[in-house]
mmCIF file with all atom_site columns, C-alpha atoms in Angstrom:
data_model
loop_
_atom_site.group_PDB
_atom_site.id
_atom_site.type_symbol
_atom_site.label_atom_id
_atom_site.label_alt_id
_atom_site.label_comp_id
_atom_site.label_asym_id
_atom_site.label_entity_id
_atom_site.label_seq_id
_atom_site.pdbx_PDB_ins_code
_atom_site.Cartn_x
_atom_site.Cartn_y
_atom_site.Cartn_z
_atom_site.occupancy
_atom_site.B_iso_or_equiv
_atom_site.pdbx_formal_charge
_atom_site.auth_seq_id
_atom_site.auth_comp_id
_atom_site.auth_asym_id
_atom_site.auth_atom_id
_atom_site.pdbx_PDB_model_num
ATOM 1   C CA . MET A 1 1   ? 6.791   52.685 67.262 1.00 0.00 ? 18  MET A CA 1
ATOM 2   C CA . GLU A 1 2   ? 3.485   50.866 67.194 1.00 0.00 ? 19  GLU A CA 1
ATOM 3   C CA . MET A 1 3   ? 2.785   47.971 69.573 1.00 0.00 ? 20  MET A CA 1
ATOM 4   C CA . ASN A 1 4   ? 0.181   45.298 69.071 1.00 0.00 ? 21  ASN A CA 1
ATOM 5   C CA . GLN A 1 5   ? -2.411  44.662 71.767 1.00 0.00 ? 22  GLN A CA 1
ATOM 6   C CA . ASN A 1 6   ? -0.604  41.635 73.244 1.00 0.00 ? 23  ASN A CA 1
ATOM 7   C CA . GLN A 1 7   ? 2.597   43.646 73.696 1.00 0.00 ? 24  GLN A CA 1
ATOM 8   C CA . VAL A 1 8   ? 0.622   46.328 75.527 1.00 0.00 ? 25  VAL A CA 1
ATOM 9   C CA . PHE A 1 9   ? -0.859  43.667 77.838 1.00 0.00 ? 26  PHE A CA 1
ATOM 10  C CA . GLN A 1 10  ? 2.561   42.146 78.426 1.00 0.00 ? 27  GLN A CA 1
ATOM 11  C CA . GLN A 1 11  ? 4.177   45.458 79.307 1.00 0.00 ? 28  GLN A CA 1
ATOM 12  C CA . SER A 1 12  ? 1.339   46.867 81.402 1.00 0.00 ? 29  SER A CA 1
ATOM 13  C CA . GLN A 1 13  ? 0.622   43.789 83.476 1.00 0.00 ? 30  GLN A CA 1
ATOM 14  C CA . GLY A 1 14  ? 2.551   41.004 85.083 1.00 0.00 ? 31  GLY A CA 1
ATOM 15  C CA . GLY A 1 15  ? 1.545   37.393 84.911 1.00 0.00 ? 32  GLY A CA 1
ATOM 16  C CA . PRO A 1 16  ? -1.518  36.261 86.814 1.00 0.00 ? 33  PRO A CA 1
ATOM 17  C CA . ALA A 1 17  ? -1.364  35.323 90.482 1.00 0.00 ? 34  ALA A CA 1
ATOM 18  C CA . ILE A 1 18  ? -2.839  31.916 89.650 1.00 0.00 ? 35  ILE A CA 1
ATOM 19  C CA . GLN A 1 19  ? -2.932  29.956 86.421 1.00 0.00 ? 36  GLN A CA 1
ATOM 20  C CA . LEU A 1 20  ? -6.404  28.981 85.248 1.00 0.00 ? 37  LEU A CA 1
ATOM 21  C CA . LYS A 1 21  ? -6.952  25.449 84.039 1.00 0.00 ? 38  LYS A CA 1
ATOM 22  C CA . GLY A 1 22  ? -9.073  25.928 80.894 1.00 0.00 ? 39  GLY A CA 1
ATOM 23  C CA . GLY A 1 23  ? -9.275  22.890 78.628 1.00 0.00 ? 40  GLY A CA 1
ATOM 24  C CA . TYR A 1 24  ? -12.954 23.378 77.778 1.00 0.00 ? 41  TYR A CA 1
ATOM 25  C CA . SER A 1 25  ? -14.264 21.043 75.099 1.00 0.00 ? 42  SER A CA 1
ATOM 26  C CA . MET A 1 26  ? -17.792 20.653 73.791 1.00 0.00 ? 43  MET A CA 1
ATOM 27  C CA . LEU A 1 27  ? -17.196 17.025 72.885 1.00 0.00 ? 44  LEU A CA 1
ATOM 28  C CA . LYS A 1 28  ? -15.840 16.165 76.347 1.00 0.00 ? 45  LYS A CA 1
ATOM 29  C CA . MET A 1 29  ? -18.723 17.977 78.022 1.00 0.00 ? 46  MET A CA 1
ATOM 30  C CA . VAL A 1 30  ? -21.310 16.054 76.003 1.00 0.00 ? 47  VAL A CA 1
ATOM 31  C CA . LEU A 1 31  ? -19.689 12.608 76.177 1.00 0.00 ? 48  LEU A CA 1
ATOM 32  C CA . LEU A 1 32  ? -18.583 12.799 79.809 1.00 0.00 ? 49  LEU A CA 1
ATOM 33  C CA . GLY A 1 33  ? -21.947 14.352 80.638 1.00 0.00 ? 50  GLY A CA 1
ATOM 34  C CA . LEU A 1 34  ? -23.636 11.189 79.404 1.00 0.00 ? 51  LEU A CA 1
ATOM 35  C CA . ILE A 1 35  ? -21.288 8.949  81.376 1.00 0.00 ? 52  ILE A CA 1
ATOM 36  C CA . THR A 1 36  ? -21.458 11.006 84.599 1.00 0.00 ? 53  THR A CA 1
ATOM 37  C CA . PHE A 1 37  ? -25.206 11.719 84.378 1.00 0.00 ? 54  PHE A CA 1
ATOM 38  C CA . GLY A 1 38  ? -24.655 15.457 83.946 1.00 0.00 ? 55  GLY A CA 1
ATOM 39  C CA . ILE A 1 39  ? -22.141 16.015 86.729 1.00 0.00 ? 56  ILE A CA 1
ATOM 40  C CA . TYR A 1 40  ? -19.143 16.763 84.465 1.00 0.00 ? 57  TYR A CA 1
ATOM 41  C CA . PRO A 1 41  ? -20.855 19.565 82.488 1.00 0.00 ? 58  PRO A CA 1
ATOM 42  C CA . LEU A 1 42  ? -22.143 21.030 85.748 1.00 0.00 ? 59  LEU A CA 1
ATOM 43  C CA . ILE A 1 43  ? -18.597 21.203 87.097 1.00 0.00 ? 60  ILE A CA 1
ATOM 44  C CA . LYS A 1 44  ? -17.242 22.694 83.851 1.00 0.00 ? 61  LYS A CA 1
ATOM 45  C CA . MET A 1 45  ? -19.980 25.356 83.778 1.00 0.00 ? 62  MET A CA 1
ATOM 46  C CA . CYS A 1 46  ? -19.120 26.179 87.402 1.00 0.00 ? 63  CYS A CA 1
ATOM 47  C CA . ASN A 1 47  ? -15.494 26.533 86.278 1.00 0.00 ? 64  ASN A CA 1
ATOM 48  C CA . ILE A 1 48  ? -16.553 28.860 83.448 1.00 0.00 ? 65  ILE A CA 1
ATOM 49  C CA . SER A 1 49  ? -18.415 31.143 85.859 1.00 0.00 ? 66  SER A CA 1
ATOM 50  C CA . THR A 1 50  ? -15.424 31.196 88.216 1.00 0.00 ? 67  THR A CA 1
ATOM 51  C CA . ASP A 1 51  ? -12.886 31.715 85.417 1.00 0.00 ? 68  ASP A CA 1
ATOM 52  C CA . ILE A 1 52  ? -14.729 34.627 83.790 1.00 0.00 ? 69  ILE A CA 1
ATOM 53  C CA . ASN A 1 53  ? -14.882 36.327 87.187 1.00 0.00 ? 70  ASN A CA 1
ATOM 54  C CA . ALA A 1 54  ? -11.124 35.891 87.624 1.00 0.00 ? 71  ALA A CA 1
ATOM 55  C CA . ILE A 1 55  ? -10.402 37.106 84.091 1.00 0.00 ? 72  ILE A CA 1
ATOM 56  C CA . ALA A 1 56  ? -12.780 40.039 83.695 1.00 0.00 ? 73  ALA A CA 1
ATOM 57  C CA . GLU A 1 57  ? -13.825 41.355 87.118 1.00 0.00 ? 74  GLU A CA 1
ATOM 58  C CA . LYS A 1 58  ? -10.787 43.620 87.380 1.00 0.00 ? 75  LYS A CA 1
ATOM 59  C CA . TYR A 1 59  ? -11.763 45.353 84.128 1.00 0.00 ? 76  TYR A CA 1
ATOM 60  C CA . ASP A 1 60  ? -15.559 45.423 84.046 1.00 0.00 ? 77  ASP A CA 1
ATOM 61  C CA . GLY A 1 61  ? -16.374 45.450 87.770 1.00 0.00 ? 78  GLY A CA 1
ATOM 62  C CA . LYS A 1 62  ? -19.045 42.754 87.331 1.00 0.00 ? 79  LYS A CA 1
ATOM 63  C CA . LYS A 1 63  ? -19.427 39.440 89.110 1.00 0.00 ? 80  LYS A CA 1
ATOM 64  C CA . THR A 1 64  ? -21.146 36.486 87.449 1.00 0.00 ? 81  THR A CA 1
ATOM 65  C CA . MET A 1 65  ? -23.335 34.317 89.663 1.00 0.00 ? 82  MET A CA 1
ATOM 66  C CA . HIS A 1 66  ? -21.832 30.883 90.301 1.00 0.00 ? 83  HIS A CA 1
ATOM 67  C CA . PHE A 1 67  ? -23.433 28.294 88.034 1.00 0.00 ? 84  PHE A CA 1
ATOM 68  C CA . ALA A 1 68  ? -24.233 25.909 90.910 1.00 0.00 ? 85  ALA A CA 1
ATOM 69  C CA . LEU A 1 69  ? -26.409 28.577 92.540 1.00 0.00 ? 86  LEU A CA 1
ATOM 70  C CA . LEU A 1 70  ? -28.189 29.074 89.240 1.00 0.00 ? 87  LEU A CA 1
ATOM 71  C CA . ALA A 1 71  ? -28.653 25.361 88.579 1.00 0.00 ? 88  ALA A CA 1
ATOM 72  C CA . PHE A 1 72  ? -29.895 24.364 92.023 1.00 0.00 ? 89  PHE A CA 1
ATOM 73  C CA . VAL A 1 73  ? -31.691 27.464 93.338 1.00 0.00 ? 90  VAL A CA 1
ATOM 74  C CA . ILE A 1 74  ? -32.389 30.329 90.925 1.00 0.00 ? 91  ILE A CA 1
ATOM 75  C CA . GLY A 1 75  ? -33.246 28.262 87.838 1.00 0.00 ? 92  GLY A CA 1
ATOM 76  C CA . PRO A 1 76  ? -35.880 26.082 89.537 1.00 0.00 ? 93  PRO A CA 1
ATOM 77  C CA . ILE A 1 77  ? -37.426 29.010 91.441 1.00 0.00 ? 94  ILE A CA 1
ATOM 78  C CA . THR A 1 78  ? -37.775 31.117 88.271 1.00 0.00 ? 95  THR A CA 1
ATOM 79  C CA . LEU A 1 79  ? -38.912 28.154 86.133 1.00 0.00 ? 96  LEU A CA 1
ATOM 80  C CA . GLY A 1 80  ? -35.958 28.529 83.759 1.00 0.00 ? 97  GLY A CA 1
ATOM 81  C CA . ILE A 1 81  ? -36.149 32.279 83.184 1.00 0.00 ? 98  ILE A CA 1
ATOM 82  C CA . GLY A 1 82  ? -33.102 32.771 85.420 1.00 0.00 ? 99  GLY A CA 1
ATOM 83  C CA . ASP A 1 83  ? -31.188 30.378 83.169 1.00 0.00 ? 100 ASP A CA 1
ATOM 84  C CA . LEU A 1 84  ? -31.963 32.471 80.093 1.00 0.00 ? 101 LEU A CA 1
ATOM 85  C CA . VAL A 1 85  ? -30.914 35.674 81.854 1.00 0.00 ? 102 VAL A CA 1
ATOM 86  C CA . TRP A 1 86  ? -27.716 34.093 83.202 1.00 0.00 ? 103 TRP A CA 1
ATOM 87  C CA . PHE A 1 87  ? -26.644 32.700 79.819 1.00 0.00 ? 104 PHE A CA 1
ATOM 88  C CA . HIS A 1 88  ? -27.482 36.010 78.128 1.00 0.00 ? 105 HIS A CA 1
ATOM 89  C CA . ARG A 1 89  ? -25.325 37.930 80.607 1.00 0.00 ? 106 ARG A CA 1
ATOM 90  C CA . ILE A 1 90  ? -22.372 35.536 80.674 1.00 0.00 ? 107 ILE A CA 1
ATOM 91  C CA . SER A 1 91  ? -22.337 35.300 76.876 1.00 0.00 ? 108 SER A CA 1
ATOM 92  C CA . GLU A 1 92  ? -22.276 39.079 76.607 1.00 0.00 ? 109 GLU A CA 1
ATOM 93  C CA . ARG A 1 93  ? -19.549 39.327 79.251 1.00 0.00 ? 110 ARG A CA 1
ATOM 94  C CA . ILE A 1 94  ? -17.357 36.672 77.603 1.00 0.00 ? 111 ILE A CA 1
ATOM 95  C CA . GLY A 1 95  ? -17.831 38.366 74.226 1.00 0.00 ? 112 GLY A CA 1
ATOM 96  C CA . GLU A 1 96  ? -16.864 41.768 75.623 1.00 0.00 ? 113 GLU A CA 1
ATOM 97  C CA . GLU A 1 97  ? -13.765 40.334 77.270 1.00 0.00 ? 114 GLU A CA 1
ATOM 98  C CA . CYS A 1 98  ? -12.752 38.539 74.050 1.00 0.00 ? 115 CYS A CA 1
ATOM 99  C CA . THR A 1 99  ? -13.137 41.810 72.171 1.00 0.00 ? 116 THR A CA 1
ATOM 100 C CA . ARG A 1 100 ? -11.203 43.762 74.811 1.00 0.00 ? 117 ARG A CA 1
ATOM 101 C CA . ARG A 1 101 ? -8.338  41.263 74.720 1.00 0.00 ? 118 ARG A CA 1
ATOM 102 C CA . GLY A 1 102 ? -8.498  40.741 70.944 1.00 0.00 ? 119 GLY A CA 1
ATOM 103 C CA . VAL A 1 103 ? -8.872  36.957 71.175 1.00 0.00 ? 120 VAL A CA 1
ATOM 104 C CA . GLY A 1 104 ? -11.430 34.346 70.230 1.00 0.00 ? 121 GLY A CA 1
ATOM 105 C CA . GLU A 1 105 ? -14.213 34.552 67.749 1.00 0.00 ? 122 GLU A CA 1
ATOM 106 C CA . ASP A 1 106 ? -17.278 36.757 67.530 1.00 0.00 ? 123 ASP A CA 1
ATOM 107 C CA . PHE A 1 107 ? -19.272 35.852 70.627 1.00 0.00 ? 124 PHE A CA 1
ATOM 108 C CA . SER A 1 108 ? -22.081 37.706 72.398 1.00 0.00 ? 125 SER A CA 1
ATOM 109 C CA . ALA A 1 109 ? -25.560 37.346 73.829 1.00 0.00 ? 126 ALA A CA 1
ATOM 110 C CA . LYS A 1 110 ? -26.726 37.179 70.214 1.00 0.00 ? 127 LYS A CA 1
ATOM 111 C CA . THR A 1 111 ? -24.744 33.955 69.848 1.00 0.00 ? 128 THR A CA 1
ATOM 112 C CA . PHE A 1 112 ? -26.670 32.487 72.773 1.00 0.00 ? 129 PHE A CA 1
ATOM 113 C CA . TRP A 1 113 ? -30.087 33.495 71.467 1.00 0.00 ? 130 TRP A CA 1
ATOM 114 C CA . ILE A 1 114 ? -29.436 32.429 67.877 1.00 0.00 ? 131 ILE A CA 1
ATOM 115 C CA . TRP A 1 115 ? -27.615 29.149 68.459 1.00 0.00 ? 132 TRP A CA 1
ATOM 116 C CA . SER A 1 116 ? -28.785 27.877 71.825 1.00 0.00 ? 133 SER A CA 1
ATOM 117 C CA . VAL A 1 117 ? -32.387 29.074 71.824 1.00 0.00 ? 134 VAL A CA 1
ATOM 118 C CA . LEU A 1 118 ? -33.454 29.333 68.186 1.00 0.00 ? 135 LEU A CA 1
ATOM 119 C CA . GLY A 1 119 ? -30.915 26.716 67.099 1.00 0.00 ? 136 GLY A CA 1
ATOM 120 C CA . SER A 1 120 ? -32.614 24.149 69.296 1.00 0.00 ? 137 SER A CA 1
ATOM 121 C CA . ILE A 1 121 ? -35.214 23.911 66.529 1.00 0.00 ? 138 ILE A CA 1
ATOM 122 C CA . ILE A 1 122 ? -32.579 22.268 64.333 1.00 0.00 ? 139 ILE A CA 1
ATOM 123 C CA . VAL A 1 123 ? -31.259 20.213 67.288 1.00 0.00 ? 140 VAL A CA 1
ATOM 124 C CA . VAL A 1 124 ? -27.556 20.975 66.688 1.00 0.00 ? 141 VAL A CA 1
ATOM 125 C CA . GLY A 1 125 ? -27.792 24.664 67.627 1.00 0.00 ? 142 GLY A CA 1
ATOM 126 C CA . PRO A 1 126 ? -27.078 24.246 71.351 1.00 0.00 ? 143 PRO A CA 1
ATOM 127 C CA . PHE A 1 127 ? -24.032 22.123 70.516 1.00 0.00 ? 144 PHE A CA 1
ATOM 128 C CA . ILE A 1 128 ? -22.723 24.872 68.229 1.00 0.00 ? 145 ILE A CA 1
ATOM 129 C CA . TYR A 1 129 ? -23.257 27.416 71.016 1.00 0.00 ? 146 TYR A CA 1
ATOM 130 C CA . LEU A 1 130 ? -21.426 25.196 73.500 1.00 0.00 ? 147 LEU A CA 1
ATOM 131 C CA . HIS A 1 131 ? -18.560 24.759 71.039 1.00 0.00 ? 148 HIS A CA 1
ATOM 132 C CA . LYS A 1 132 ? -18.264 28.533 70.554 1.00 0.00 ? 149 LYS A CA 1
ATOM 133 C CA . LEU A 1 133 ? -18.444 29.069 74.331 1.00 0.00 ? 150 LEU A CA 1
ATOM 134 C CA . CYS A 1 134 ? -15.639 26.569 74.944 1.00 0.00 ? 151 CYS A CA 1
ATOM 135 C CA . ASN A 1 135 ? -13.457 28.095 72.200 1.00 0.00 ? 152 ASN A CA 1
ATOM 136 C CA . CYS A 1 136 ? -13.860 31.608 73.588 1.00 0.00 ? 153 CYS A CA 1
ATOM 137 C CA . MET A 1 137 ? -13.182 30.510 77.162 1.00 0.00 ? 154 MET A CA 1
ATOM 138 C CA . ASN A 1 138 ? -10.070 28.587 76.074 1.00 0.00 ? 155 ASN A CA 1
ATOM 139 C CA . ALA A 1 139 ? -8.806  31.674 74.216 1.00 0.00 ? 156 ALA A CA 1
ATOM 140 C CA . LEU A 1 140 ? -9.489  33.882 77.251 1.00 0.00 ? 157 LEU A CA 1
ATOM 141 C CA . VAL A 1 141 ? -7.814  31.456 79.665 1.00 0.00 ? 158 VAL A CA 1
ATOM 142 C CA . ASP A 1 142 ? -4.742  31.168 77.425 1.00 0.00 ? 159 ASP A CA 1
ATOM 143 C CA . HIS A 1 143 ? -4.485  34.944 77.112 1.00 0.00 ? 160 HIS A CA 1
ATOM 144 C CA . TYR A 1 144 ? -5.017  35.422 80.856 1.00 0.00 ? 161 TYR A CA 1
ATOM 145 C CA . ASN A 1 145 ? -2.393  32.807 81.747 1.00 0.00 ? 162 ASN A CA 1
ATOM 146 C CA . THR A 1 146 ? 0.089   34.552 79.450 1.00 0.00 ? 163 THR A CA 1
ATOM 147 C CA . TYR A 1 147 ? -0.597  38.238 80.098 1.00 0.00 ? 164 TYR A CA 1
ATOM 148 C CA . GLY A 1 148 ? -2.725  38.407 83.226 1.00 0.00 ? 165 GLY A CA 1
#
């Protein structure tokens, strides 16, 4: 008898100790970012760094740096190079976890470099990256809340 990947998750693991909130939306981040002078997206990116640690740390043994530390300390000290490294690593980690769980769309560090960095030439690229990031995180949070 063959089981799909979600059945394997359900049988091998109980539900999570805590339910993650999720609800990431590119449109909300952009619009509320304008209204709150950038505070709302900062909080949501902090939530993403915390959520990916809760979701993936047990499986990959990695720990993503909290976004607030990046935004207020590491990024300014490294003149933005730390930001590029952080987004590369978190994009790769989210993509690997989506692949491992069989959810979300194709997402990786390549997505960050193509859409957010090179896509900034056409202006809409970073928005497409943010949309893909939110979709993958929502899929991961939903899967985590269901299967742990």
